[in-house]
Amino acid sequence: MDSTSLRDSYDAVADVYAQGFTADLVSKPLDRAMLAAFAEQVPKERLVADVGCGPAQVACFLADLGVPVVGLDVSPGMVEVAQARRPGLDVRVGSMLDMPLGDGELAGVVAFYSLIHLQAEERSLAYKEFARVLQPGGFLLAAFHAGQEVRHLDSWFDRPVSLDFFALRPEEVATGLAAAGFAMQATLMRGPYPGEADTERAYLLARRVE
């Protein structure tokens, strides 16, 4: 992952991306169900991080369920959009590879379609970073496109970008999480909803081993 290209690309599309994805969860009942199940299991008084939060649609959903949440994104433009959308929501510029959070500070981490920009070795680093910031027994919910394809975009929303999107094999992600100290709790696969890209989606719920 070229962190500069990732940041600059999402800065370039932040406003139009937010217009298209802010209400993204409304038409995705299984996404909402997985997030609700995650929220039910984390202690309500402990903080959860939404990493790669974008315009914070997931962070807002969790906050509405009563979960204390912080959003992290490498794009200052996305952070600005998220803060404007929900004043008072804690949204910060930060990378999932070096999270501005203390050891064991979190009860949960949500990575909704944010692992898809990482190379394999970077994903391993991210899993270790998730384990670091999670308390023993803390939960991780990851969502991603399932498969092995790599897609590169030079233009998105009619704006110049340089982004790689990696589809991931669920079993490979599960193996990487186990190596970082996680135990799998649940896996859900679904096909695309109307209007979505024609790929399978995977949802993995894991727990940091105590």
PDB file of N, CA and C in Angstrom, residues 6 35 55 86 88 100 113 129 134 137 153 157 162 173 195 201-202:
ATOM      1  N   LEU A   6      -3.011   6.405  -1.216  1.00  0.00           N
ATOM      2  CA  LEU A   6      -4.287   6.070  -0.586  1.00  0.00           C
ATOM      3  C   LEU A   6      -4.918   7.313   0.028  1.00  0.00           C
ATOM      4  N   LEU A  35     -23.242  -6.075  12.374  1.00  0.00           N
ATOM      5  CA  LEU A  35     -22.824  -4.968  13.236  1.00  0.00           C
ATOM      6  C   LEU A  35     -23.604  -4.962  14.549  1.00  0.00           C
ATOM      7  N   PRO A  55     -16.699   8.090   5.545  1.00  0.00           N
ATOM      8  CA  PRO A  55     -17.646   9.092   6.040  1.00  0.00           C
ATOM      9  C   PRO A  55     -18.370   8.671   7.314  1.00  0.00           C
ATOM     10  N   ARG A  86     -21.569  14.151  11.517  1.00  0.00           N
ATOM     11  CA  ARG A  86     -21.994  13.886  12.900  1.00  0.00           C
ATOM     12  C   ARG A  86     -21.124  14.694  13.862  1.00  0.00           C
ATOM     13  N   GLY A  88     -19.492  16.095  16.979  1.00  0.00           N
ATOM     14  CA  GLY A  88     -19.339  15.461  18.279  1.00  0.00           C
ATOM     15  C   GLY A  88     -18.844  14.039  18.209  1.00  0.00           C
ATOM     16  N   PRO A 100      -3.430   5.358  16.813  1.00  0.00           N
ATOM     17  CA  PRO A 100      -3.134   6.283  17.913  1.00  0.00           C
ATOM     18  C   PRO A 100      -3.936   5.946  19.162  1.00  0.00           C
ATOM     19  N   TYR A 113     -14.505  -3.188   5.007  1.00  0.00           N
ATOM     20  CA  TYR A 113     -13.969  -2.904   3.671  1.00  0.00           C
ATOM     21  C   TYR A 113     -12.769  -1.962   3.726  1.00  0.00           C
ATOM     22  N   GLU A 129      -1.682  -5.237  15.055  1.00  0.00           N
ATOM     23  CA  GLU A 129      -2.041  -3.945  15.647  1.00  0.00           C
ATOM     24  C   GLU A 129      -3.436  -4.013  16.271  1.00  0.00           C
ATOM     25  N   LEU A 134      -6.657  -4.129  21.384  1.00  0.00           N
ATOM     26  CA  LEU A 134      -7.814  -4.791  21.977  1.00  0.00           C
ATOM     27  C   LEU A 134      -7.490  -5.344  23.360  1.00  0.00           C
ATOM     28  N   GLY A 137     -10.016 -10.796  25.102  1.00  0.00           N
ATOM     29  CA  GLY A 137     -11.423 -11.098  24.911  1.00  0.00           C
ATOM     30  C   GLY A 137     -12.154 -10.113  24.029  1.00  0.00           C
ATOM     31  N   LEU A 153      -7.605   1.177  -9.848  1.00  0.00           N
ATOM     32  CA  LEU A 153      -8.370   2.303 -10.382  1.00  0.00           C
ATOM     33  C   LEU A 153      -7.476   3.518 -10.560  1.00  0.00           C
ATOM     34  N   PHE A 157     -15.258   8.125  -9.560  1.00  0.00           N
ATOM     35  CA  PHE A 157     -16.174   9.265  -9.498  1.00  0.00           C
ATOM     36  C   PHE A 157     -15.686  10.399 -10.409  1.00  0.00           C
ATOM     37  N   SER A 162      -5.281   6.701  -7.526  1.00  0.00           N
ATOM     38  CA  SER A 162      -4.411   5.543  -7.731  1.00  0.00           C
ATOM     39  C   SER A 162      -4.653   4.594  -6.573  1.00  0.00           C
ATOM     40  N   VAL A 173      -7.607 -14.921   5.573  1.00  0.00           N
ATOM     41  CA  VAL A 173      -7.775 -13.913   6.621  1.00  0.00           C
ATOM     42  C   VAL A 173      -7.880 -14.589   7.986  1.00  0.00           C
ATOM     43  N   GLY A 195     -27.245  -3.303  -7.231  1.00  0.00           N
ATOM     44  CA  GLY A 195     -26.445  -2.095  -7.349  1.00  0.00           C
ATOM     45  C   GLY A 195     -25.027  -2.230  -6.856  1.00  0.00           C
ATOM     46  N   ARG A 201     -19.355 -11.206  -0.589  1.00  0.00           N
ATOM     47  CA  ARG A 201     -18.856 -10.496   0.589  1.00  0.00           C
ATOM     48  C   ARG A 201     -18.644 -11.479   1.728  1.00  0.00           C
ATOM     49  N   ALA A 202     -17.598 -11.240   2.508  1.00  0.00           N
ATOM     50  CA  ALA A 202     -17.303 -12.076   3.667  1.00  0.00           C
ATOM     51  C   ALA A 202     -17.291 -11.219   4.925  1.00  0.00           C
TER      52      ALA A 202
END
